[in-house]
Structures are given as C-alpha cells and as structure tokens.
CSV table of C-alpha atoms and ligand atoms in Angstrom, one decimal:
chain,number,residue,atom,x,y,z
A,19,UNK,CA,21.2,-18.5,77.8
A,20,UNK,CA,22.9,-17.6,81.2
A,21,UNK,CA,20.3,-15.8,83.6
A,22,UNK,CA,22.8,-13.2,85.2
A,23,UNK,CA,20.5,-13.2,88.4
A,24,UNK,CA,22.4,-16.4,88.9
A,25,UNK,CA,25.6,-14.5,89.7
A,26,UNK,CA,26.6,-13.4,92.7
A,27,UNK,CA,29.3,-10.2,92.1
A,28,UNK,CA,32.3,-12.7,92.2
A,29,UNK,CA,30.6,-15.2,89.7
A,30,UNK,CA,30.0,-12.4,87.4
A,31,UNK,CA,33.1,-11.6,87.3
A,32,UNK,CA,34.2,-14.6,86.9
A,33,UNK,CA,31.5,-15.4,83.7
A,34,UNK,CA,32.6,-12.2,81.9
A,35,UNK,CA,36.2,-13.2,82.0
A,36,UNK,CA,35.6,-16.7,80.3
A,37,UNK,CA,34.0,-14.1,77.7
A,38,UNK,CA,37.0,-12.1,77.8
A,39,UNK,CA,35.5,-9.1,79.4
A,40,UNK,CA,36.8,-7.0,81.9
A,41,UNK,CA,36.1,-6.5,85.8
A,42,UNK,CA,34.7,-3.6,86.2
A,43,UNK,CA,32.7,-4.3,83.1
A,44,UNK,CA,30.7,-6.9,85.7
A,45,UNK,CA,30.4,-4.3,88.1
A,46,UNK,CA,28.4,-2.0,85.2
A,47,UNK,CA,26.0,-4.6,84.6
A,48,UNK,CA,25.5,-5.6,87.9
A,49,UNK,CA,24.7,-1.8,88.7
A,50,UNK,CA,22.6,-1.7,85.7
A,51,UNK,CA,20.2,-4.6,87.1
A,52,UNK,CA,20.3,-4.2,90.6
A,53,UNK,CA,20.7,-0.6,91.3
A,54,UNK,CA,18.8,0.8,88.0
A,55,UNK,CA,16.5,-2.0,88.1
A,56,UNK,CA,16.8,-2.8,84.1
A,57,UNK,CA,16.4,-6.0,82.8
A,58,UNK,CA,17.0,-4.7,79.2
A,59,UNK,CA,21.1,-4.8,77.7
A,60,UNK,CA,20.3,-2.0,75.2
A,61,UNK,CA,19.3,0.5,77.9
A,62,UNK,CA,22.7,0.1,79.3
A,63,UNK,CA,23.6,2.6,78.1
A,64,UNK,CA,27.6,2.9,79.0
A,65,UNK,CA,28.4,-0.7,78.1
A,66,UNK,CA,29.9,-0.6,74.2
A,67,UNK,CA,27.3,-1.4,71.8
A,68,UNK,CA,29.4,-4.7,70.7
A,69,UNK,CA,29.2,-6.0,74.7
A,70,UNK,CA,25.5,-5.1,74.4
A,71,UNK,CA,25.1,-7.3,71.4
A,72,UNK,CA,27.0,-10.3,72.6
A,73,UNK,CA,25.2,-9.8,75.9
A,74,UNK,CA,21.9,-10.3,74.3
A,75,UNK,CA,23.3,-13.6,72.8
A,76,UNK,CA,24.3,-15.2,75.7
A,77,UNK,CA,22.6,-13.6,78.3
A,78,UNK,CA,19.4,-13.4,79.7
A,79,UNK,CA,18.1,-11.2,82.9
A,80,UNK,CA,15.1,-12.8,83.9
A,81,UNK,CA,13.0,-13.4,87.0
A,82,UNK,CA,10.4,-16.2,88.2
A,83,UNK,CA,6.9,-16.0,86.6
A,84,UNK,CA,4.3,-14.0,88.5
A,85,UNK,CA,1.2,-16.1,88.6
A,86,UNK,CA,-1.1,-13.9,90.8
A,87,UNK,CA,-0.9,-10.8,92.6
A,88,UNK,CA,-3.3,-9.6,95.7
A,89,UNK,CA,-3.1,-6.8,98.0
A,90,UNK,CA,-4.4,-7.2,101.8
A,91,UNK,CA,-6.7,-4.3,103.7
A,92,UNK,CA,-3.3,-3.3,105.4
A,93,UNK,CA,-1.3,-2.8,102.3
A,94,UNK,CA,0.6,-6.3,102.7
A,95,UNK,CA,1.1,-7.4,98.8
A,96,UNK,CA,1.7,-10.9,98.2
A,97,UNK,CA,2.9,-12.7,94.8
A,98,UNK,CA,2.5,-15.9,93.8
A,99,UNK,CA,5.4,-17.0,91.9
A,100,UNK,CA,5.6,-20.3,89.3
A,101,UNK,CA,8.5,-22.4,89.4
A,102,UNK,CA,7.7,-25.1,87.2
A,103,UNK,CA,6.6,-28.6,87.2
A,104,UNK,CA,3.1,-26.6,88.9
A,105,UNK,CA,4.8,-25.2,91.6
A,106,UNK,CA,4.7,-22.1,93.1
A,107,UNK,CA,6.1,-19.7,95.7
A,108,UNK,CA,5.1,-16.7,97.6
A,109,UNK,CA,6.6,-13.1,98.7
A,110,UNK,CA,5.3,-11.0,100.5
A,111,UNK,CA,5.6,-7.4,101.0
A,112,UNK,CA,5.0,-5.8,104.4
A,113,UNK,CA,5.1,-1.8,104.0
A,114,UNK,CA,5.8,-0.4,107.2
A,115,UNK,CA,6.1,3.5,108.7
A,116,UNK,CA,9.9,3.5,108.7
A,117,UNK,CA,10.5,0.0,106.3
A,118,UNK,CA,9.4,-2.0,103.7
A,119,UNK,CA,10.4,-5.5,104.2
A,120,UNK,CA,9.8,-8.3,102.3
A,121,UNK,CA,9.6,-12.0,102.8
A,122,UNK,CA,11.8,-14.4,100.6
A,123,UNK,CA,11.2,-18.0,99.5
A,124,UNK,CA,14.2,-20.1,99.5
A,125,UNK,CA,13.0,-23.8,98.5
A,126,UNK,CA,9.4,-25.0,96.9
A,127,UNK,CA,8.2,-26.8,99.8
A,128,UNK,CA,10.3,-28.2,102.5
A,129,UNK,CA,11.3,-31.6,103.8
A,130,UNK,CA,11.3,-30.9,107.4
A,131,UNK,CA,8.0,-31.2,108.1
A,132,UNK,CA,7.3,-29.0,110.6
A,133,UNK,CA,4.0,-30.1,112.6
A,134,UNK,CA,2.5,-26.6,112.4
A,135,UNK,CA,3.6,-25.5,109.4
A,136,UNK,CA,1.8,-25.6,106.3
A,137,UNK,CA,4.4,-25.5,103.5
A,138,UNK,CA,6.0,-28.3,105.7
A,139,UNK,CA,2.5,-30.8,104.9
A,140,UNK,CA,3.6,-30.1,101.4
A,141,UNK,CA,6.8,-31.8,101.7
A,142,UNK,CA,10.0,-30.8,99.1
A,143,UNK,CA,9.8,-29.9,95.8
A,144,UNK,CA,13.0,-28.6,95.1
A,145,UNK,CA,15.5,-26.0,96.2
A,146,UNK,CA,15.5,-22.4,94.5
A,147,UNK,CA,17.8,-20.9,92.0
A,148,UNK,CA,19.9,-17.7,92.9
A,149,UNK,CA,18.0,-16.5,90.0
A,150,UNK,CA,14.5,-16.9,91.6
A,151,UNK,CA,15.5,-16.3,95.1
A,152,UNK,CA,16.8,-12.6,94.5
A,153,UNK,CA,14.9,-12.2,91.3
A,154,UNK,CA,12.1,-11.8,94.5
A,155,UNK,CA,13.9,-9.1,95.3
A,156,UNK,CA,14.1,-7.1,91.8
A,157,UNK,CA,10.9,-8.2,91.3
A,158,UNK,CA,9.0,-6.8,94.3
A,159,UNK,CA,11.2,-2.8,93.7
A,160,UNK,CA,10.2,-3.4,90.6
A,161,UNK,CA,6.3,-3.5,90.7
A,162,UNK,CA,6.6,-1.2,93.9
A,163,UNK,CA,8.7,1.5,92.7
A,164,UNK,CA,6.9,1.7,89.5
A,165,UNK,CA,5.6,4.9,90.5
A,166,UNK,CA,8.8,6.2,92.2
A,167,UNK,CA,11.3,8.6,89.8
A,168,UNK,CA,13.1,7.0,87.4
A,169,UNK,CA,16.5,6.5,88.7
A,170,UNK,CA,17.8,6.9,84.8
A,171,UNK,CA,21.1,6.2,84.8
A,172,UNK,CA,22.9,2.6,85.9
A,173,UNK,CA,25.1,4.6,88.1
A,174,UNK,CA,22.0,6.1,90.1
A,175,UNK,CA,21.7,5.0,93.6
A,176,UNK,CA,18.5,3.2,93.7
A,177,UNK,CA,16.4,3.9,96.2
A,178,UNK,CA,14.3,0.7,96.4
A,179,UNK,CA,10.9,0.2,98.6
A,180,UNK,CA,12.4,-3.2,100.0
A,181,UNK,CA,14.5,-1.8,102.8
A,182,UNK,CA,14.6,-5.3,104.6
A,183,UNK,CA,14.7,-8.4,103.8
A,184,UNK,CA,13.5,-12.1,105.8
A,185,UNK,CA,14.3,-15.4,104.6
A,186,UNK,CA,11.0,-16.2,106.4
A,187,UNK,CA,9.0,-17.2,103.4
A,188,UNK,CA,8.9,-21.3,102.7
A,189,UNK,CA,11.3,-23.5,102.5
A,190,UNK,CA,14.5,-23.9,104.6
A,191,UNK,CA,17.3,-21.5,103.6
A,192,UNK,CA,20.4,-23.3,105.3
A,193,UNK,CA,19.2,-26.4,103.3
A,194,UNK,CA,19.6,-24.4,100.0
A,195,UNK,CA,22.8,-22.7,101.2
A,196,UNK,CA,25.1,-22.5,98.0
A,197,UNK,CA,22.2,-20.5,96.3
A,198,UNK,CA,20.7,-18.4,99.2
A,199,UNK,CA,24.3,-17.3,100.4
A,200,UNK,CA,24.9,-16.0,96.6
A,201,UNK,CA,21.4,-14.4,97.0
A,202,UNK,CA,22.6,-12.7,100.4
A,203,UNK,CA,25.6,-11.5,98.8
A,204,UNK,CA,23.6,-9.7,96.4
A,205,UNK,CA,21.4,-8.2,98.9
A,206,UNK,CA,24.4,-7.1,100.7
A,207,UNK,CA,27.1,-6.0,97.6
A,208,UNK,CA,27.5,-2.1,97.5
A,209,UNK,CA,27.2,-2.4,93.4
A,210,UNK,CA,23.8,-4.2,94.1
A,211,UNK,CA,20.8,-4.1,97.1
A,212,UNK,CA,23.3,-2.9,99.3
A,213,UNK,CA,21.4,-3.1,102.2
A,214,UNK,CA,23.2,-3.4,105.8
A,215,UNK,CA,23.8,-7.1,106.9
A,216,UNK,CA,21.3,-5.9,110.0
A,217,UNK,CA,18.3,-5.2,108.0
A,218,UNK,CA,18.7,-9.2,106.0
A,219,UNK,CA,17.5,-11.8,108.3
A,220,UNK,CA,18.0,-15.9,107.7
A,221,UNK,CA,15.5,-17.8,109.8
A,222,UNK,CA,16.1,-21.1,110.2
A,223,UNK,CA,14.7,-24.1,112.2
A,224,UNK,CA,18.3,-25.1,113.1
A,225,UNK,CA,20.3,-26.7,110.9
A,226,UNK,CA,23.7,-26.5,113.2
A,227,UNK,CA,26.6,-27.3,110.7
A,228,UNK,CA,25.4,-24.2,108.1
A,229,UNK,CA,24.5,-22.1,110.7
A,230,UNK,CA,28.5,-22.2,111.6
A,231,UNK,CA,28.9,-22.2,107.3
A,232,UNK,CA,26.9,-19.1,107.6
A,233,UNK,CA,29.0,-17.1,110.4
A,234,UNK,CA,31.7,-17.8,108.4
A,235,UNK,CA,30.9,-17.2,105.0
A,236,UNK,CA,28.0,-14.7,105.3
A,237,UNK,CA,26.8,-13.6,108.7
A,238,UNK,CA,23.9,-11.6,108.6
A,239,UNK,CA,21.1,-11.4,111.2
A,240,UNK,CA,19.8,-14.6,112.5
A,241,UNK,CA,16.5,-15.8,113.7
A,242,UNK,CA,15.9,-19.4,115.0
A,243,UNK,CA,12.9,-21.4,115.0
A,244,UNK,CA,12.4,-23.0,118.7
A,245,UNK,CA,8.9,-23.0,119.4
A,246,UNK,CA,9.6,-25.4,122.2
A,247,UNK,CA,11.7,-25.2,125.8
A,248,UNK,CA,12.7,-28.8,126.3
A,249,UNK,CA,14.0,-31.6,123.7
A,250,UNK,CA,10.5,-33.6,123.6
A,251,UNK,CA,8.0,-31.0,122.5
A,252,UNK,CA,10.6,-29.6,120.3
A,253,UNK,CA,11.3,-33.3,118.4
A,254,UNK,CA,7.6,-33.4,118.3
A,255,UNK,CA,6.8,-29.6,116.8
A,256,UNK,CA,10.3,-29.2,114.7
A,257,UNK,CA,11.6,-32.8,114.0
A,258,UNK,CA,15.0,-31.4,112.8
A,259,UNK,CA,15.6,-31.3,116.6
A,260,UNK,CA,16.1,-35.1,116.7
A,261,UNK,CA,19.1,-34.7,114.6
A,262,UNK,CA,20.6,-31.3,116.2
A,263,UNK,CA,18.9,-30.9,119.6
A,264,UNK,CA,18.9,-28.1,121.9
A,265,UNK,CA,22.2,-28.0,123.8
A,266,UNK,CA,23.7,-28.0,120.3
A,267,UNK,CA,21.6,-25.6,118.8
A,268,UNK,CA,22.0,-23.2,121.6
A,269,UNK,CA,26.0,-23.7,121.6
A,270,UNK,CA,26.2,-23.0,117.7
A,271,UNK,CA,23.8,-19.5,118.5
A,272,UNK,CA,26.7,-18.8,120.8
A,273,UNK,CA,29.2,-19.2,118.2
A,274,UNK,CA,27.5,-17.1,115.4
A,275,UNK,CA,27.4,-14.6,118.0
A,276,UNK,CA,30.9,-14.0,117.2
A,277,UNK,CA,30.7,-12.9,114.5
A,278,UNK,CA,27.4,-11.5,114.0
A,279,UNK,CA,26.1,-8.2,112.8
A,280,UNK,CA,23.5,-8.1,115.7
A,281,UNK,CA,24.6,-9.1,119.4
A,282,UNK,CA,21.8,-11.1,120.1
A,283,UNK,CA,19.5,-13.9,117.7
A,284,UNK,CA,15.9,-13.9,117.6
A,285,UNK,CA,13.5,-16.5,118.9
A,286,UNK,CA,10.7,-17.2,117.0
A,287,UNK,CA,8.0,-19.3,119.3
A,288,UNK,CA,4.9,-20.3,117.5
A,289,UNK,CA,1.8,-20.0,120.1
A,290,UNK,CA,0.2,-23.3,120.0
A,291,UNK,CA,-3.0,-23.6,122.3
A,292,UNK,CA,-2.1,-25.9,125.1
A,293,UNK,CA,0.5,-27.0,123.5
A,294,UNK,CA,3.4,-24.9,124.3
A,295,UNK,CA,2.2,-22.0,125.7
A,296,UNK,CA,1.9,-22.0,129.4
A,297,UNK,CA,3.9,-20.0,132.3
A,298,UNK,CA,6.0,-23.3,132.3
A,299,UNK,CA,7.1,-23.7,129.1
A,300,UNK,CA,8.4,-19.8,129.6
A,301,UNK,CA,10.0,-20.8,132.7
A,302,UNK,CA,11.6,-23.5,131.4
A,303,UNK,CA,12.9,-21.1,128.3
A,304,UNK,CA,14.7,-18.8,130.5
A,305,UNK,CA,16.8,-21.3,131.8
A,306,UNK,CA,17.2,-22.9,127.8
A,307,UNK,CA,18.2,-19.7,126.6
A,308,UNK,CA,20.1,-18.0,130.1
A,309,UNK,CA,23.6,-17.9,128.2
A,310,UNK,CA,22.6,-17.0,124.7
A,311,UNK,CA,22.1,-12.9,124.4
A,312,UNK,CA,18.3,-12.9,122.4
A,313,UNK,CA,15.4,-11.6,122.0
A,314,UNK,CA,12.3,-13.2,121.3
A,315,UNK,CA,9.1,-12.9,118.4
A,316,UNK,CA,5.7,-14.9,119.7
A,317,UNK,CA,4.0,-15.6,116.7
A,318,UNK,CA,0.5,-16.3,117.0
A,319,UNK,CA,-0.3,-19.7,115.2
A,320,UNK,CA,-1.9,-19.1,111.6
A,321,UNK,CA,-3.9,-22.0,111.0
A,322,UNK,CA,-4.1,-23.7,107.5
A,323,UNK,CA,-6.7,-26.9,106.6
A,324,UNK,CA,-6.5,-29.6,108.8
A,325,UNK,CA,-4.1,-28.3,110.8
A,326,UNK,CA,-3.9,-30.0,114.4
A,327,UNK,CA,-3.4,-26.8,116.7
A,328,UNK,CA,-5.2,-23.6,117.6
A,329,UNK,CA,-3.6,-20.3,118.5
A,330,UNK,CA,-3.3,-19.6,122.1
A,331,UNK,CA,-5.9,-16.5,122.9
A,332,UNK,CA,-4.6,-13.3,123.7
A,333,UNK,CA,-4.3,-13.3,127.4
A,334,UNK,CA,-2.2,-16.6,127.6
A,335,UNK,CA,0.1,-14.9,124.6
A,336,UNK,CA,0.7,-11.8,126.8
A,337,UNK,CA,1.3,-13.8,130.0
A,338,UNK,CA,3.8,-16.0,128.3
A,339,UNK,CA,5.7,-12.3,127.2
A,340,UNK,CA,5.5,-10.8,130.4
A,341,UNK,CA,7.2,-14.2,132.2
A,342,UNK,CA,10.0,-13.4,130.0
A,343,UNK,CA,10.1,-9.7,130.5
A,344,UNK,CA,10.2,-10.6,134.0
A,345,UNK,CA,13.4,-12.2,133.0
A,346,UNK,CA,14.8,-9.1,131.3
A,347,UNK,CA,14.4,-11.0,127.4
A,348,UNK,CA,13.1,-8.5,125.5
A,349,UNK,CA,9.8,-10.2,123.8
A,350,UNK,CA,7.7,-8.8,120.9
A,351,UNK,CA,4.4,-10.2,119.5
A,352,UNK,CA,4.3,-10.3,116.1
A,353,UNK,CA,1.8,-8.8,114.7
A,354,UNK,CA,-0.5,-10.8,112.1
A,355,UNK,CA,-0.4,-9.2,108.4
A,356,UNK,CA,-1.9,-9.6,105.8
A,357,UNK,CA,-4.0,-12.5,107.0
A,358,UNK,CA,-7.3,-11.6,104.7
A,359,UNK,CA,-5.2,-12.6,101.4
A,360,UNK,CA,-3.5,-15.5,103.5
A,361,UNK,CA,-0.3,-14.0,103.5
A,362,UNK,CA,1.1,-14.8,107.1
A,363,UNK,CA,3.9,-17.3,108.2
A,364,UNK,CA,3.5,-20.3,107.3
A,365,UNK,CA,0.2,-20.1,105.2
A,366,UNK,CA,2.6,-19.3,101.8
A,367,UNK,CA,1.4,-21.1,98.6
A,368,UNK,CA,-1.0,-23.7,100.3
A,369,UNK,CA,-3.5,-23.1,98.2
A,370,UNK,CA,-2.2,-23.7,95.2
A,371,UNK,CA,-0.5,-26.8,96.4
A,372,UNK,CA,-3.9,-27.9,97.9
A,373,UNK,CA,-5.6,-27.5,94.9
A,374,UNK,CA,-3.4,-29.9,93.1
A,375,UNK,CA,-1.7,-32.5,94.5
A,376,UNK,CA,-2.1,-32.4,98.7
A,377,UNK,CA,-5.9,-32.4,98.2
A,378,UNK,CA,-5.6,-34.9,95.7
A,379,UNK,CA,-3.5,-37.4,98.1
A,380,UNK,CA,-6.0,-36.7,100.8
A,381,UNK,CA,-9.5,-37.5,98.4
A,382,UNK,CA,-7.2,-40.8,97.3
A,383,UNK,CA,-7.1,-41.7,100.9
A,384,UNK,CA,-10.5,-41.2,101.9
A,385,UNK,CA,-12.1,-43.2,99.2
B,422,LIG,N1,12.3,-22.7,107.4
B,422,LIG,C1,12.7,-21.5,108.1
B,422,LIG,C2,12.1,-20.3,107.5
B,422,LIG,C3,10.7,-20.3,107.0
B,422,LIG,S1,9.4,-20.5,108.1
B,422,LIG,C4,12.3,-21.7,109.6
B,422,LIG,O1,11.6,-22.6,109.9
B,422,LIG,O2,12.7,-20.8,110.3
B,422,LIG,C5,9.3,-18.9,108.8
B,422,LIG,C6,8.7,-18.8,110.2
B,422,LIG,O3,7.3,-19.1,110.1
B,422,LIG,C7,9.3,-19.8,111.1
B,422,LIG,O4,9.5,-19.3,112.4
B,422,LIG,C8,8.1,-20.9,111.2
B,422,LIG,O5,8.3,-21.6,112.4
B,422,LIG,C9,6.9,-20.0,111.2
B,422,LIG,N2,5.7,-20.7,110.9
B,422,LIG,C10,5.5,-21.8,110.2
B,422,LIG,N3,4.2,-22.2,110.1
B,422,LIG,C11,3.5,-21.3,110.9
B,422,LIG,C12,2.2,-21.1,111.2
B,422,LIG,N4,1.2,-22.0,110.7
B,422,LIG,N5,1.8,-20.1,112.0
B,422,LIG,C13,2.8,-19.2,112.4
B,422,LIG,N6,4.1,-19.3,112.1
B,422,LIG,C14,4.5,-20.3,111.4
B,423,LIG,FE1,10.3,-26.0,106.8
B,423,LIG,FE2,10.4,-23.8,108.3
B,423,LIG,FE3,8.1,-24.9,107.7
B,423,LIG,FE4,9.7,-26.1,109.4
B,423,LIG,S1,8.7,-24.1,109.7
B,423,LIG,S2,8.6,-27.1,107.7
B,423,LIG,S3,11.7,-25.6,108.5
B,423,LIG,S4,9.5,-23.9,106.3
C-alpha cells in the first residue's frame, strides 16, 4: 500500500500517472487530505467512484501512531508519536494569541550529539518518513480543529489551527533532507497547508552544504543553532562545528540570505550557567555575527537527567540581551512552555527513551 503522505504535489502527480490518472486528478486528492483534512477515499466525494475504488486498493492515507497525549497548564499539547522498533517522537503544539505553531520531528534521535541536548544522549535511530513528518501536521489540525466547522467539501479552504510551523522538535532536519524538503513543500503548496514560507522555520545546528541545498531548493525561514561565540566552546557544545566551523557557517547564513523569505536568520543560544553566558561571550558574538543581518532567541537551558549544565538565572539572561541590544541585534528570550508536561526544547521523547534503552545502558554500566 502507498501512504500518499509520502508525496510531495510533484510525486503525486507523478504516482497517479504510472496509474494512468490524470494531473489535476492529484491535485483533488491532495486537496481532499490536506485542505479537507480526510483521510477516507469514499468521502471524496468528486473523484469518480472507479478512482475511489482503485484508490482504496493501492492507497493508503495514514499518519504515525499516537501513543500518548497531554495538555500543559498553558494550553501547550504534546503527542507522543510511535515509530516503530519502540521508538517514539514528539510534537508539540504552542497556541498562541495571534498563532498556533507547532513543533515538528524530523529524525528519531539524532547523531550529533549535542552536549546539552537530550534527544542528542539518545543518539540516532533513524530518519523520518515524509509520511510521519507532515502526517504531524494533519495530525495536530486534526485533533485541534475537531471542534471547528466542518469544512465539508475538498475544495473548502481549510482553516487549520497550525498557522506555523518549526522544525525544532528532535532530530536534525538538514540530515533528513530528501524527506523534510518534500514535507516543506507540502506545508507550503497552495493545494495543501499553504502556509507562507515566513511562518515555516528549519532550525538547524549547521550543516553547511544543505543549508546551500536548502536556499536553492526550498528556502524557507532559517534558524541556526550557535550557542557558542568562538570555535572552542562551540566544538565542545555542538560538535558538528568541528566539521563546518564558524567562519563557514557564518558565510553560508550570508548566502541563504539571498534568497531567503526573511532578511535576517535567527540565532538560537542556549543559556548554559557559566558556561556560555557572560558579557564576554556577547561581546565576542557581535563581532561573530557583525556581517550576517539576525536576530537572536536566548533559550533558557531545559535540563533533562544527568545533564551536565544549569540554566543561567534570570539576571545574567537579561544582561547577556541587553549587551546585544546595545549592539542594535534585536534579542528575544524565549519563553519556556509547556515545561510541566516536559514539553520544551530539547526535553522531546526522553522519557520514553529512558525508560528503555538509555537507562538500561546506564544500570549495565554501573553494576
Ligand atoms: N537539530 C536542530 C533542530 C532541533 S533542536 C537544531 O539543533 O537546531 C531545536 C532547538 O532546541 C535547538 O536550538 C537546540 O539547540 C535546542 N535545545 C536542545 N536541547 C536543549 C535544552 N536542553 N534546552 C534548551 N534548548 C535546547
Ligand atoms: Fe541534534 Fe539539534 Fe539536539 Fe544537536 S541540538 S543533538 S543537532 S537535535
């Protein structure tokens, strides 16, 4: 059975020509399931009932496994996905006053090990599907919209709760890049999501040569990983740095710049108490960052078992900021969500992961 969620609008096309179908055929069904939100052939209701039937041979519409489901204090919904092989993934939802935006899972795991990061310590499992990276997305408007109007009809303009999306959740999305750009595509095709290429954000920790893939092929809003000013701490925190180090991760945010749909690329800079976090390390990230238009997020470390670092208190958090504001960078702090149901960066799917095989390793070890 072919999962259509698999299909980006080309490859649809594509599959329903091999079955003799034609183009705008793809387009129907892709309205059906993305913009109607139906995951059932016979309610599409303007494809010929013979397509329907040979649809329901071959075809199948069909989105990861929810495991679990919880709902923080602040409205923040989280759901813990199964990919197999006892694996599991998170989304989260983050309802805000003027956006709902939710936080996409691009690989189980991730191999680069990150030294703050807790879906790093559970190393790489394996890269996701299209299928189960935007079936996150049909599956979150699905549950939340449950109690919005039925939009009816597959031509209906849906009118989803997910307004924006972040490739923020685990795993490494330029690592996966074949099925997250497919993924993106869909987020962004006018017969799907739809959404503007401003409100879809890759983050990534800086994997140089797809970052120029993704300018080409798919530029959407970017935000990068540093957490660091200078080549040692960041080899240290983000090890991916050893292989593509600052001066060439700063030259290739340059070059996406061309051809992005924001004129500037977010910073994200993990607070780590005494570790990265003093009026020097901000000094010393003006002059990193003094030819690369950006904006930066301070993220105030979520700590995880046995993690090695604290979060930097308050005061230092807001000191650090106003060094750069000094600087004219416009710097946010990111507020922490959905932190009573564990649902903040990079605290996604430990637990499960701990229950199993991490906390196995680590009672192995210390017998
Ligand atoms: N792999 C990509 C995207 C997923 S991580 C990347 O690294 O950008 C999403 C964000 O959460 C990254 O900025 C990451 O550095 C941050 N993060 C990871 N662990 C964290 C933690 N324990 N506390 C706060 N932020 C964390
Ligand atoms: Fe992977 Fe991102 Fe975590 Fe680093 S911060 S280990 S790149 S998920």
């Amino acid at each position: 059975m072919q999962n259509l969620l698999d299909f980006d609008a080309q490859q649809l096309t594509a599959w329903f020509a091999e079955h003799g179908e034609k183009p705008f055929r793809a387009k129907q069904v892709l309205r059906w399931i993305y913009k109607a939100g139906e995951s059932d052939f016979d309610a599409m209701s303007d494809l010929a009932i013979s397509l329907r039937e040979k649809l329901k041979l071959t075809a199948c519409i069909k989105t990861p496994t929810v495991m679990r489901e919880e709902t923080a204090s602040d409205g923040t919904r989280k759901w813990l996905l199964d990919v197999g092989t006892g694996n599991a993934v998170e989304t989260v939802y983050i309802p805000e006053e003027d956006r709902g935006t939710l936080c996409v899972s691009t690989q189980a795991g991730c191999a680069l090990d990150c030294a703050f990061c807790s879906t790093g310590k559970q190393g790489f499992n394996r890269n996701l599907s299209t299928a189960e990276i935007i079936g996150q997305v049909w599956w979150a408007n699905h549950e939340l919209g449950k109690n919005a109007p039925s939009t009816g009809s597959g031509q209906a303009q849906g009118n989803w709760p997910v307004t924006n999306v972040v490739l923020m959740g685990m795993g490494e999305p330029l690592l996966n890049f074949d099925s997250t750009v497919s993924a993106l595509r869909l987020m962004l095709d006018d017969n799907a999501y739809g959404l503007s290429r401003r409100r879809v954000t890759v983050s990534t920790s800086g994997v140089v040569p797809a970052m120029d893939r993704l300018r080409d092929e798919c530029p959407v809003a970017l935000a990068i990983s540093l957490h660091a000013p200078n080549d040692a701490l960041r080899n240290e925190l983000v090890p991916i740095n050893q292989k593509y180090p600052l001066k060439e991760l700063m030259a290739a945010c340059q070059r996406y710049l061309e051809k992005a749909p924001r004129d500037f690329v977010t910073f994200e800079y993990v607070m780590l108490a005494g570790v990265n976090d003093g009026v020097q390390h901000a000094r010393e990230l003006i002059n990193l960052v003094h030819d690369v238009p950006c904006k930066f997020n301070l993220i105030p470390f979520n700590p995880f078992p046995q993690a090695p670092y604290q979060r930097s208190d308050m005061e230092t958090v807001k000191r650090f900021r106003d060094v750069l504001m000094q600087a004219d960078i416009v710097t946010t702090i990111r507020k922490v969500r959905g932190d009573d149901i564990a649902a903040a960066c990079g605290q996604l799917a430990g637990q499960v992961q701990d229950k199993t095989k991490r906390t196995h390793r680590l009672q192995e070890a210390s017998q």
